[in-house]
Structures are given as C-alpha cells and as structure tokens.
Coordinates of C-alpha atoms in Angstrom, one line a residue:
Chain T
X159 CA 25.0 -4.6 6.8
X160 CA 26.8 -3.5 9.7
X161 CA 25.3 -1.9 12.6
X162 CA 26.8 -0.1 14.6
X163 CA 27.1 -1.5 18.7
X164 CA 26.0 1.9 19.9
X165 CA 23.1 2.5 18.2
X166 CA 20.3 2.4 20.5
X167 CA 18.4 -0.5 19.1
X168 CA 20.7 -2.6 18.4
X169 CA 19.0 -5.9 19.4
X170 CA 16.1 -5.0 17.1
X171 CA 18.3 -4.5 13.9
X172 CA 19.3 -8.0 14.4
X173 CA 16.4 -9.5 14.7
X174 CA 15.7 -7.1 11.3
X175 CA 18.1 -8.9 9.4
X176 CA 16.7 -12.2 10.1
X177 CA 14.0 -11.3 8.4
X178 CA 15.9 -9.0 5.5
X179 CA 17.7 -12.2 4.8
X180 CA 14.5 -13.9 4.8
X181 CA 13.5 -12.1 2.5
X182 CA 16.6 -12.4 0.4
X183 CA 16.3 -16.1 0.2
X184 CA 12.7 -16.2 -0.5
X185 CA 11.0 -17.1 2.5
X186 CA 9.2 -13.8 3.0
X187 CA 7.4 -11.1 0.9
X188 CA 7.4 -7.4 1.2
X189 CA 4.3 -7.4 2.9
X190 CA 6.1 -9.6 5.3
X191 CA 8.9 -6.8 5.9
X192 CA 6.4 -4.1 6.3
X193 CA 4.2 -6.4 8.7
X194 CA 7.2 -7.2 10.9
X195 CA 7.9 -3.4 10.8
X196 CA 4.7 -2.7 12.9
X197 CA 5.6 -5.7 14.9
X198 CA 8.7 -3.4 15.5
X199 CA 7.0 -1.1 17.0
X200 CA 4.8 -2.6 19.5
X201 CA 7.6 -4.3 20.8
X202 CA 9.2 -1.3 21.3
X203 CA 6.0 0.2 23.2
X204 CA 6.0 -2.7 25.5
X205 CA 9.6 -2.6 25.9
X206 CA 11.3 -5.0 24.2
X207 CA 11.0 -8.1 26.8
X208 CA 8.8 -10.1 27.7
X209 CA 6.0 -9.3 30.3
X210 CA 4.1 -10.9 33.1
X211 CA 1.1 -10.6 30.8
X212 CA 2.5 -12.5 28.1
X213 CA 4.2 -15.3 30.0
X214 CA 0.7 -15.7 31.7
X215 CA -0.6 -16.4 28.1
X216 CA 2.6 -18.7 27.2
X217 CA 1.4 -21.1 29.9
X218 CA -1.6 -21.1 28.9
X219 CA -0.6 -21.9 25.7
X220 CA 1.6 -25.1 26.7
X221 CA -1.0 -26.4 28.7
X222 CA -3.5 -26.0 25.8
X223 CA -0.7 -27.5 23.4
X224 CA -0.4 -30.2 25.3
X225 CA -3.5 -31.5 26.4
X226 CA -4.9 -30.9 22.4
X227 CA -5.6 -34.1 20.7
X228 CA -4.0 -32.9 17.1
X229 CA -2.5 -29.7 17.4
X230 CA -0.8 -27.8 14.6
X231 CA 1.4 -25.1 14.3
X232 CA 1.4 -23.0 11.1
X233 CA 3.9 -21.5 9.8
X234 CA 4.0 -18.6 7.4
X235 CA 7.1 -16.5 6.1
X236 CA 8.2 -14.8 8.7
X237 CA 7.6 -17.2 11.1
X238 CA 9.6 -19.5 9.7
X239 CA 12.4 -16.4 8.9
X240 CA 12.7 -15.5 12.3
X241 CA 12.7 -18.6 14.4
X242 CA 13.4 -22.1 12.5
X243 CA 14.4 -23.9 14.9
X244 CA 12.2 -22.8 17.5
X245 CA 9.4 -24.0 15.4
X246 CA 11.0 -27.5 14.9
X247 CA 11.5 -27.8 18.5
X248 CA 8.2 -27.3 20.1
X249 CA 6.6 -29.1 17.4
X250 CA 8.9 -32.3 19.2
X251 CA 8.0 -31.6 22.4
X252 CA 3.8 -31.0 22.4
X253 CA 3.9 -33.5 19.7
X254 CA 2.3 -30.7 17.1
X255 CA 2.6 -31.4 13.2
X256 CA 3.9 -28.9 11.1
X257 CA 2.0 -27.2 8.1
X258 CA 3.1 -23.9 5.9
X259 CA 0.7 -21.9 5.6
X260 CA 0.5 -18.7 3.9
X261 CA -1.0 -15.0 2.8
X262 CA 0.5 -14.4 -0.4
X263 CA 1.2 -18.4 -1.4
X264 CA 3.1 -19.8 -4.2
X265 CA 4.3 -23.2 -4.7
X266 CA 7.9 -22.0 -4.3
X267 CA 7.6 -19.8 -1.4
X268 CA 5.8 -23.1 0.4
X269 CA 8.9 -25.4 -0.6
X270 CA 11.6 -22.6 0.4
X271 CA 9.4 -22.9 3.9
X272 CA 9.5 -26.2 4.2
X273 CA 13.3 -26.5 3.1
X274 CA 14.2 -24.6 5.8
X275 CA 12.2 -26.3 8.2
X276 CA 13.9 -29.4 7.3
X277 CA 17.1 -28.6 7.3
X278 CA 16.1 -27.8 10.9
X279 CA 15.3 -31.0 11.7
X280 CA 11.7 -31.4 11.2
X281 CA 10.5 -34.6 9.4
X282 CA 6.8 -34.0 8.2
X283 CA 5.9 -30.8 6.8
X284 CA 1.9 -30.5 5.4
X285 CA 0.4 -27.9 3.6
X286 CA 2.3 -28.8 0.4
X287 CA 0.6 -31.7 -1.1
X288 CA -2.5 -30.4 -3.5
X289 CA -4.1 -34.0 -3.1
X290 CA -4.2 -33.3 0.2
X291 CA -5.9 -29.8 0.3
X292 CA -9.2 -29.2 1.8
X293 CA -10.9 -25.8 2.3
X294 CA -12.1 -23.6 5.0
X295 CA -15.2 -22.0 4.5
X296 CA -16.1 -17.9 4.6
X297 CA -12.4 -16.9 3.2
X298 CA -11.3 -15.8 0.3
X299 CA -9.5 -18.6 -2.7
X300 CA -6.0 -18.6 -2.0
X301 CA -5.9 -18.6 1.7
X302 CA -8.7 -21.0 2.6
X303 CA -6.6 -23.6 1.5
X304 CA -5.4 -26.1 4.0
X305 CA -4.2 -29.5 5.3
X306 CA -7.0 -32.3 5.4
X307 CA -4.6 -33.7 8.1
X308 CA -3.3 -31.3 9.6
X309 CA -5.6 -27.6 10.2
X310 CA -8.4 -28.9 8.9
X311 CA -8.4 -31.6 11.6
X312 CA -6.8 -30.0 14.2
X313 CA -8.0 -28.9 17.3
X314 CA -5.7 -26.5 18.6
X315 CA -3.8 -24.3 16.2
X316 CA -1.0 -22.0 16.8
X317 CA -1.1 -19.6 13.9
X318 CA 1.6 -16.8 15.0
X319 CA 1.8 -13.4 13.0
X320 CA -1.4 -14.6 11.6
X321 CA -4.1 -11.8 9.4
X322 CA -7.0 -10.8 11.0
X323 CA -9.5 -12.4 8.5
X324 CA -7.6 -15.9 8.7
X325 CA -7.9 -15.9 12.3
X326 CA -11.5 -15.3 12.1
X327 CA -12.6 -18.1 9.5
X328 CA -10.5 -20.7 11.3
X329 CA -11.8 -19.6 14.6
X330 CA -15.8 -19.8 13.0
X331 CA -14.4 -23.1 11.8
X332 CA -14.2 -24.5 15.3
X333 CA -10.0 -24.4 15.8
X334 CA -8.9 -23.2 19.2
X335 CA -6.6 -21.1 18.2
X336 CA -3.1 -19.3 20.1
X337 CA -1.0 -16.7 18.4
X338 CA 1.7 -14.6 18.9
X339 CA 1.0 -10.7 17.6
X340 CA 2.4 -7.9 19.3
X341 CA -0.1 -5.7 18.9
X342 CA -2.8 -6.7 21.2
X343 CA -5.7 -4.5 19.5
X344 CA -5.4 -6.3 16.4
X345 CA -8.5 -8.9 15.1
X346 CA -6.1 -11.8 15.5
X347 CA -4.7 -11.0 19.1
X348 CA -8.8 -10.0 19.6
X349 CA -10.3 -13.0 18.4
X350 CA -7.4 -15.8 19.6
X351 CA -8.3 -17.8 22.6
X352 CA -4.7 -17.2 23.7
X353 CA -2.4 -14.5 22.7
X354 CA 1.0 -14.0 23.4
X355 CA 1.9 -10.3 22.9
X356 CA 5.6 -11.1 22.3
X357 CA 8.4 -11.1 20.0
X358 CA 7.7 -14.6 18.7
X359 CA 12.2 -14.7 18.4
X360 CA 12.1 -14.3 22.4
X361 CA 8.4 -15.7 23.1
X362 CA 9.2 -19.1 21.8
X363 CA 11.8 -20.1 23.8
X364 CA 10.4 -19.5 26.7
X365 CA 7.0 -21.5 25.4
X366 CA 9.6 -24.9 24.3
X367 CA 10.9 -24.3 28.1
X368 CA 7.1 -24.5 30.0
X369 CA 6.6 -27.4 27.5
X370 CA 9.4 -29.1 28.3
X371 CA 8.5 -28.7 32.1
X372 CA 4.9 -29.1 31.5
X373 CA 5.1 -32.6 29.6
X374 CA 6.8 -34.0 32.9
X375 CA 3.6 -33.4 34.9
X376 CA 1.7 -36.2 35.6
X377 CA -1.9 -34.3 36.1
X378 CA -1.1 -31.3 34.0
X379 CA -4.2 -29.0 33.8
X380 CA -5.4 -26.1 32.3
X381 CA -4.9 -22.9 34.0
X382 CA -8.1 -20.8 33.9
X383 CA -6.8 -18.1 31.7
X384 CA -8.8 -14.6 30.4
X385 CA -7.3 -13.7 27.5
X386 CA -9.7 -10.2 27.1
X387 CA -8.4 -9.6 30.5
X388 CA -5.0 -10.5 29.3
X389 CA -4.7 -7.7 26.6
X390 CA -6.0 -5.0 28.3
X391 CA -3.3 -5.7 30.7
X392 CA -0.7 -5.3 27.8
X393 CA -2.5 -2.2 26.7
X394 CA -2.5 -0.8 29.9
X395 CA 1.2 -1.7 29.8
X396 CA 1.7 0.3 26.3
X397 CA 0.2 3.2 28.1
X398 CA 2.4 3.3 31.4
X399 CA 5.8 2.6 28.7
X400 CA 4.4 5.5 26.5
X401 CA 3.7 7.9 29.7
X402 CA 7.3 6.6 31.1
X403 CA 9.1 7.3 27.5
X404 CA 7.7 10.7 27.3
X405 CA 8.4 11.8 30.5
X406 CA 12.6 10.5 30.3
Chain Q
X273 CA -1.9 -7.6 -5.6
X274 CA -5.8 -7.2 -5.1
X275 CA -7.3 -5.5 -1.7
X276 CA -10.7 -6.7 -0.7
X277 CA -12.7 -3.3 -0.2
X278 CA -13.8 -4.9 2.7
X279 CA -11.2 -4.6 4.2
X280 CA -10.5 -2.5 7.4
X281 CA -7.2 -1.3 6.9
X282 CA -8.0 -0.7 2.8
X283 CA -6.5 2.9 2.9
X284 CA -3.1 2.2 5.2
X285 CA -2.8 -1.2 2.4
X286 CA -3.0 1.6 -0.7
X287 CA -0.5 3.4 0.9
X288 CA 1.6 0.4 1.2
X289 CA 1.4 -0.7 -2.0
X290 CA 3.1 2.5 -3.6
X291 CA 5.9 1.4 -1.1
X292 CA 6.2 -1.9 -2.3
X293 CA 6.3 -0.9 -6.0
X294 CA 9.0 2.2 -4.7
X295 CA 10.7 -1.1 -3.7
X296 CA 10.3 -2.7 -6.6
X297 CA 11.3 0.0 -8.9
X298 CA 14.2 0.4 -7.2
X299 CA 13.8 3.5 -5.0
X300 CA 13.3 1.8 -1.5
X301 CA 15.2 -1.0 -0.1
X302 CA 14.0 -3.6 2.4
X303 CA 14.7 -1.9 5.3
X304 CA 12.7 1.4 4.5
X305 CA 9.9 -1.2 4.0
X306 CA 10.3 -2.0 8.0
X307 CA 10.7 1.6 8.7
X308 CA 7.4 2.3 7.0
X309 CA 5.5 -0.7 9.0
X310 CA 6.8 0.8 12.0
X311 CA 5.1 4.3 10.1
X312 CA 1.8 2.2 9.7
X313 CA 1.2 1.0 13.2
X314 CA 1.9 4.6 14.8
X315 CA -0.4 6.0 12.3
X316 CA -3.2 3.4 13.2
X317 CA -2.5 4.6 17.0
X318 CA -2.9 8.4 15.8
X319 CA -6.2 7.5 14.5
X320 CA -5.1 7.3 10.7
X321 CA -5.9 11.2 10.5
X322 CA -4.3 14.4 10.9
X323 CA -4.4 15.5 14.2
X324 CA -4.7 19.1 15.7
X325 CA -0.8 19.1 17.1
X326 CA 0.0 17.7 13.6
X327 CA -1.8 21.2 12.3
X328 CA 0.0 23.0 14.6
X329 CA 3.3 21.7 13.2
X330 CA 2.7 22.0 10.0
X331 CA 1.9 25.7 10.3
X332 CA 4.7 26.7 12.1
X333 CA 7.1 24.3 9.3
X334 CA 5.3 26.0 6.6
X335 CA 6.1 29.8 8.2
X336 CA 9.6 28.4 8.5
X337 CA 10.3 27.7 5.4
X338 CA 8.4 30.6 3.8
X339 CA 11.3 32.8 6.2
X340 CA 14.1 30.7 5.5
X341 CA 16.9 31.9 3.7
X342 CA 18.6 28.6 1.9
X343 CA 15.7 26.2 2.8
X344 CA 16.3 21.9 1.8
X345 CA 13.9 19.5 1.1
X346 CA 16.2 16.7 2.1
X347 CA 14.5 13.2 0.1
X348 CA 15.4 9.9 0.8
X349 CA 13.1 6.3 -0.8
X350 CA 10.6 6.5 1.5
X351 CA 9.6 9.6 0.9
X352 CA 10.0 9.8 -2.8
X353 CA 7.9 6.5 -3.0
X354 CA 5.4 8.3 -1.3
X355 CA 4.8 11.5 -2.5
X356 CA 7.0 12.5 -5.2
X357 CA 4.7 15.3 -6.7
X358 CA 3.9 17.0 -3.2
X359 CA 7.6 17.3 -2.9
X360 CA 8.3 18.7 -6.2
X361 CA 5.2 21.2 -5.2
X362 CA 6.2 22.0 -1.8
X363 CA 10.0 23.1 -3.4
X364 CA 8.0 24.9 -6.3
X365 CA 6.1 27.1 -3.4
X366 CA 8.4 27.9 -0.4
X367 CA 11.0 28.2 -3.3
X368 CA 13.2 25.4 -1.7
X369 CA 15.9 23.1 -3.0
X370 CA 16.1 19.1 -3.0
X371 CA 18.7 16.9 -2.2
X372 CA 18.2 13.2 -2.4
X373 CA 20.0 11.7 0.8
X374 CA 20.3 8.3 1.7
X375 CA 20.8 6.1 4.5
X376 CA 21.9 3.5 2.4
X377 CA 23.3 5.3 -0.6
X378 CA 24.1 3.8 -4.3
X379 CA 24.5 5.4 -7.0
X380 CA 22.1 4.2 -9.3
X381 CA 19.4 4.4 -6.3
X382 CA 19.9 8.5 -6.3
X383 CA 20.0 8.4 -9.8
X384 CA 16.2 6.3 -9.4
X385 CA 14.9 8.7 -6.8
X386 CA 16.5 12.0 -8.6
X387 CA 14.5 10.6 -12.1
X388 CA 11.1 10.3 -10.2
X389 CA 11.4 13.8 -9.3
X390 CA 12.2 15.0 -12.6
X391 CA 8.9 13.2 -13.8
X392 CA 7.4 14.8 -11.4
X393 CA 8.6 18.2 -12.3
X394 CA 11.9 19.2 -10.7
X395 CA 14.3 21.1 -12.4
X396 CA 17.1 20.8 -10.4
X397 CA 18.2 17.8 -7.5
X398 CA 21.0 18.0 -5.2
X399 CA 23.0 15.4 -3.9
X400 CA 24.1 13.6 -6.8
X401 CA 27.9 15.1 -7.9
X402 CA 30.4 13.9 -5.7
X403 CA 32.4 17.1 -7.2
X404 CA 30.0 19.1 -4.7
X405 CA 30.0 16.8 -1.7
X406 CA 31.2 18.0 1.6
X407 CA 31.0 16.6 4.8
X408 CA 28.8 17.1 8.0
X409 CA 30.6 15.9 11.0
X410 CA 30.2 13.2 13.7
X411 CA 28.5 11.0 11.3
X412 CA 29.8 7.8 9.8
X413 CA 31.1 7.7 6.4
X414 CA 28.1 7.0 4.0
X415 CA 25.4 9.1 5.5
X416 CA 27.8 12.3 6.2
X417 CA 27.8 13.4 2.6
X418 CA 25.7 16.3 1.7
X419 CA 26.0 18.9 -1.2
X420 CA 27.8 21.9 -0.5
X421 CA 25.0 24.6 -2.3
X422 CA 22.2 22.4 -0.5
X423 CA 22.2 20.9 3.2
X424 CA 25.7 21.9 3.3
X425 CA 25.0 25.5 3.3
X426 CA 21.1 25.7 4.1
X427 CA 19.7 27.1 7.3
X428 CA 16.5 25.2 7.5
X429 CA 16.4 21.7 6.6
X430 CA 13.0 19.4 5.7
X431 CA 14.2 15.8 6.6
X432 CA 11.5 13.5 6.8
X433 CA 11.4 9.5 8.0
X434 CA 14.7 10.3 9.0
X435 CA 17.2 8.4 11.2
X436 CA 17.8 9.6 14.4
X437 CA 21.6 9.6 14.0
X438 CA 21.5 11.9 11.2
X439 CA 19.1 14.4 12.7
X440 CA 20.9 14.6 15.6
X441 CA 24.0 15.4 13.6
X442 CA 22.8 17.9 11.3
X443 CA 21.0 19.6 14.5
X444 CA 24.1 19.8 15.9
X445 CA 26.1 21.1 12.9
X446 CA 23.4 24.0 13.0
X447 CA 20.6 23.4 10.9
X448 CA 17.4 24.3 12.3
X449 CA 15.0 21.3 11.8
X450 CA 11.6 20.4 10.5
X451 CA 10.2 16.1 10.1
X452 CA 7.4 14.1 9.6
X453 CA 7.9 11.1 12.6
X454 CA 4.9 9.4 13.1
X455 CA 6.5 8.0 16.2
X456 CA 6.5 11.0 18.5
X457 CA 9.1 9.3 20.6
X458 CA 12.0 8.8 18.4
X459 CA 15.0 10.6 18.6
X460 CA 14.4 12.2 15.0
X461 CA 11.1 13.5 16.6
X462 CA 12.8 15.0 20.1
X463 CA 15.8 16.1 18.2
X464 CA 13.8 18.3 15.8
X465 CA 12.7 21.9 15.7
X466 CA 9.6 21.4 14.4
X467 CA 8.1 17.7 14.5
X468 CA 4.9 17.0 11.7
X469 CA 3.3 13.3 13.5
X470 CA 1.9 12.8 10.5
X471 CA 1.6 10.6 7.3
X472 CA 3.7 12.4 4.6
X473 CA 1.3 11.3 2.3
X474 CA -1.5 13.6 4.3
X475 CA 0.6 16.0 5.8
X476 CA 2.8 17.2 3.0
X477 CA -0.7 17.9 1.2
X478 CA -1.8 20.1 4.1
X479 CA 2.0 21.7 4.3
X480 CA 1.2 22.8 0.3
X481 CA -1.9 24.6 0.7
X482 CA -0.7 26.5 4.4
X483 CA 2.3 27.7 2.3
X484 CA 0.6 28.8 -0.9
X485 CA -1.9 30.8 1.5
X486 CA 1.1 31.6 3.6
X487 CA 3.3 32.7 0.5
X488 CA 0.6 35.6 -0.2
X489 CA 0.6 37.2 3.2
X490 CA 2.6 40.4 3.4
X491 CA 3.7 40.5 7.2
X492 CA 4.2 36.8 7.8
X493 CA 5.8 36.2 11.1
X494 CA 6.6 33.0 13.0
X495 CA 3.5 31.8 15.4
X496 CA 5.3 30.6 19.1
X497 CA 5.8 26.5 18.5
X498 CA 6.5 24.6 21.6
X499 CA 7.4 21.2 19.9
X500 CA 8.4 19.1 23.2
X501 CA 5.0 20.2 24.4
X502 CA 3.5 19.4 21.1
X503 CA 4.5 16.3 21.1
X504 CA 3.3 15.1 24.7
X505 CA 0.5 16.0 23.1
X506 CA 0.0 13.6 19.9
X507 CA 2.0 11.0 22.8
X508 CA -1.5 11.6 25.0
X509 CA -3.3 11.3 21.9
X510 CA -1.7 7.9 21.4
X511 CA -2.6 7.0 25.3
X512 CA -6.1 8.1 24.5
X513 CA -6.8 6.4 21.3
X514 CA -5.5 3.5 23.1
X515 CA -8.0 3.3 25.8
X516 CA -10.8 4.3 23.2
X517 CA -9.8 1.1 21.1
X518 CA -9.5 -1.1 23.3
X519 CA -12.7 -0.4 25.2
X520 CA -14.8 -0.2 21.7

C-alpha cells in the first residue's frame, strides 16, 4: 500500500504495515491488529518518542536482565511482527532464551514465530515442544501453557504486549516480570515490576544499547527504580500532550 | 472465540468481535481493524459511555439532518460491521441517502457492504455505478469518487470513522459535516461541523430516537453548537478520566 510522504503520520503507517504483513504471513491474528491499533494510540498521546520516563524503566530493565539467573523473553505475534531482530539481539547480549508464547495459540502460528525468529539468527526457540510443557496455575487451558525450561523456570521474564490476566498468573507465580505496553493504566503495565511505556519497534533498540553498555560493567547494580511512580509520570505526560494538542 | 464473562473489558471484546467477523466476511480490511483499536482505547479513556458533549452533538446532528435538504449517510467497513441496521434506520427517519465509500475501494467489497445493508433493509445504496461517479477535488485518485445524486450533490454529509484527508476535502468542497471520532483530536474531528465522540454502536442508537422525536416537532430549529468548544470538552473529559484511573 502506498502512503503518501505528507500524510501526517507517516512514521506510524509504517510501523502499521509491519504488522499488516504480519498478519499476512501468519504471524499475527486480528486481535493482534486491533490490540496494536490501541497501541497506536497511546503512542500518539505520548508523542510518538521515547520519554525520560520510559528510558528510566529501560535501564532498569537491562540491569534486571542482566543480573537474572535465567531470564526469558516471550514472544507473541506481534512481537515478533514488529521487531525480529530486535528480539534475537538482546536475547545474545543478556544471555536470555527465547520462548513463543501466545493468546490465541496454534501449532502453526508457534512454528511461523519461531521461523521467523530463526531466520533472524536465533538458535533455540522453546515453547514449541509438547514434552516439554508445564502449566501455570490460576489461568485459563490454552494460555497457561509454558516452557519447563524456559518461563516456568525463569526468574525474570520480559513478556512485551502481554494481556492483563497473563501478566497476573505469572506474576502470582513468582516471575519478575518487565514489559513493554503503551498504555500505562492497563493490568499488565500495572502489575509489571518494570514497564516501559514505549513503542516496543523504538524501545528495543535503545534496551540492546544499555545492555550492550551495561554488560561491560564490572559491578553493575540495580538502580532503585518505582515503577508506580514511573506511570503516573507517563500519565501525567498523556495529560500535558493531550492539554498541548488541544490547545495547537 | 470464547470471552470469559469475567472479563473487564467483556463489552469493548463483543464489540470487537462483530469487527473481526466484518473482517472476515469481507467488509473490513486489516487496517480498519487498527483504526478500530485506536477506536477502543479512546473509548476506554471516555469512560466507555456516552458522555454529555457526545449528547450535545448528537442533538445538534440529528436537527441537522432533519433540516437538510439532500442529506448522506456516507458508509464505509467499519461502520457497516458495526451497525448496519442503525444505519439503514437513521436513513429510513431523517429520510437520508447512503453511499458506501471506501478508503480502500474494491469492487466486490462495496458490493459486500451494499448487500449487508439490503439485509438490513435499504432500498437503495449509492456509490456503486461508476456510470454516476464524479469527482471531489484535491483528493487522490481512489478516495475522490463519490456519486453524483449522493455526496456529490448533498448538502450535509454523515461521514463517520473517517480519514482525515477526506473530511478535510469534502469540507472544503462545501459539504457541511457531521462524524462519530472517538479521538477528539483528529483532524476528522477539528475538521467537522458537528463532531459525535462516541461509539457508533451507542451513539447512532441515541442519534435514532433524537430524530424520530425530533421528526414530530412542528417548529424544529437548530440549537447554537459550538463544536471546537465541545470538544475541549470530551478532551478534558479524557484528562479527567485519566487522573480518576490512575489514582483508583
């Protein structure tokens, strides 16, 4: 589809399409489309870029990537639509494994995942092996499903774009858990340790870049870091850019 | 797909779900299922209910198109996923016609949106004979098309979940202009006469019964509508709801 260079929001249609095609090659599901469509617009009350308050909770994220003894990163749909290779990359550097993890699972979707993953350069993928599975308790059948090796035993999971009751159970189930989600009133950006109220597209890079720093350090440490504090700072945010945008 | 009734958001996932299979059935395409998440999380900031400004709008757009003389009902996917009887019912009362429009025009998916409407009761739909198409200027090739006996020619146009490009083009080419934008800060929304920040699904309900009241009344005059200050209003209802959510 062609869009045109003036139109206003330009950056965000692109970053559409990665998903639209996504979706086209069976990575994501409608749901997916409409999810990333409220994504949308958060990111366009807190301005498309990335703000103090979220790069506050990106370094606390590294630090806590870092310094966990197994930490995963899950990936679901869009995730893995949107940034691939972002996903491969910081799983390298904080020495995170990889498992696909989803909503609305089938077997397929989970190999499309995984395929594209790979052909990104990761090596191990979990999440796809029945033998493997183990379940998390208080969630419903489908989604409770997960890695004995991988969220099951983790410590520190990084569950981006993640629903609300996921977040909960895994939370209840002991995980640290960091995720990205743009709207900062949601149950997952509530109940996170850390939350990264970013587009995950420009949020990542700049997490694989404090990793890359971070991993050099010989005493790294963990920044104290408030994330309740945190996102009523981005709210407060959404309210000055909804005051400033009405008052153009 | 099955929604836990426990769920928090079990209304706003109903409503989604007639989007999805509008999708599936060929009415909507992937990008009208973004547009509607950016609908969604707008809708959760207006407090999922029809607000007082919303009222107000929806009074003065139901006067308006009781007085107009060549009044449109202008329907793209979205909106006949959505709602395709209120539409048919809304025409029936203010005595309106309906042209499908599209965004992203084929053939066959007027031909799907024009047979849902028929289902639903419409005699006649606009928009589909290229033998009547005419042109509105300073719009690109696809979306410019209208029908010469309906947005062509009207005087007052109903174009919901519309694009802002369009609405400021058929503004400019004369029309006077009534939405439904749940983002009060979109250029559809600023560019419009009359500005619903509503759900369709609620709001073209409400628009129904104000006109068949309205329709009855032997004086009916327009009330004063002051829609930039109308919507600073539903934009300091978003502020408020805001602070009220995040300090809950």
């Amino acid at each position: 589809m062609l869009i045109p260079r003036s139109h206003p929001r330009a950056t965000s249609l692109h970053i559409r399409e990665k998903l639209v095609s996504g979706y086209k090659s069976g990575l994501v599901v409608e749901e997916g489309l409409l999810a990333h469509g409220r994504g949308e617009m958060f990111d366009y009350l807190i301005g498309e870029k990335t703000s103090k308050y979220a790069l506050k909770a990106i370094k606390a994220a590294s630090e806590t990537l870092i310094l966990a003894k197994s930490p995963v990163i899950s990936v679901n749909g869009n995730f893995a639509a949107l940034c691939p290779k972002e996903i491969v990359q910081l799983a390298k550097v904080v020495d995170a494994k990889i498992e696909v993890n989803l909503f609305y699972g089938t077997e397929k979707r989970k190999r499309n995942i995984a395929n594209v993953l790979k052909k990104n350069g990761a090596k191990e993928i979990l999440g796809l092996d029945p033998k493997h599975s183990r379940t998390i308790p208080k969630l419903d059948s489908a989604r409770r499903i997960v890695d004995e090796s991988g969220i099951f035993s983790a410590d520190v999971v990084l569950v981006p774009l993640e629903d609300g009751d996921r977040t909960i159970a895994l939370k209840k189930f002991g995980k640290k858990i960091i995720t990205f989600d743009l709207n900062p009133l949601s149950r997952t950006a509530q109940t996170a340790d850390i939350t990264i109220v970013d587009n995950v597209i420009r949020g990542m890079k700049i997490l694989i870049n404090y990793s890359k720093k971070n991993i050099k350090k010989k005493n790294l440490s963990k920044t104290r870091f408030d994330n309740k504090k945190n996102l009523l700072e981005s709210i407060n945010l959404v309210q000055k850019n909804l005051w400033r945008m009405s008052h153009a």
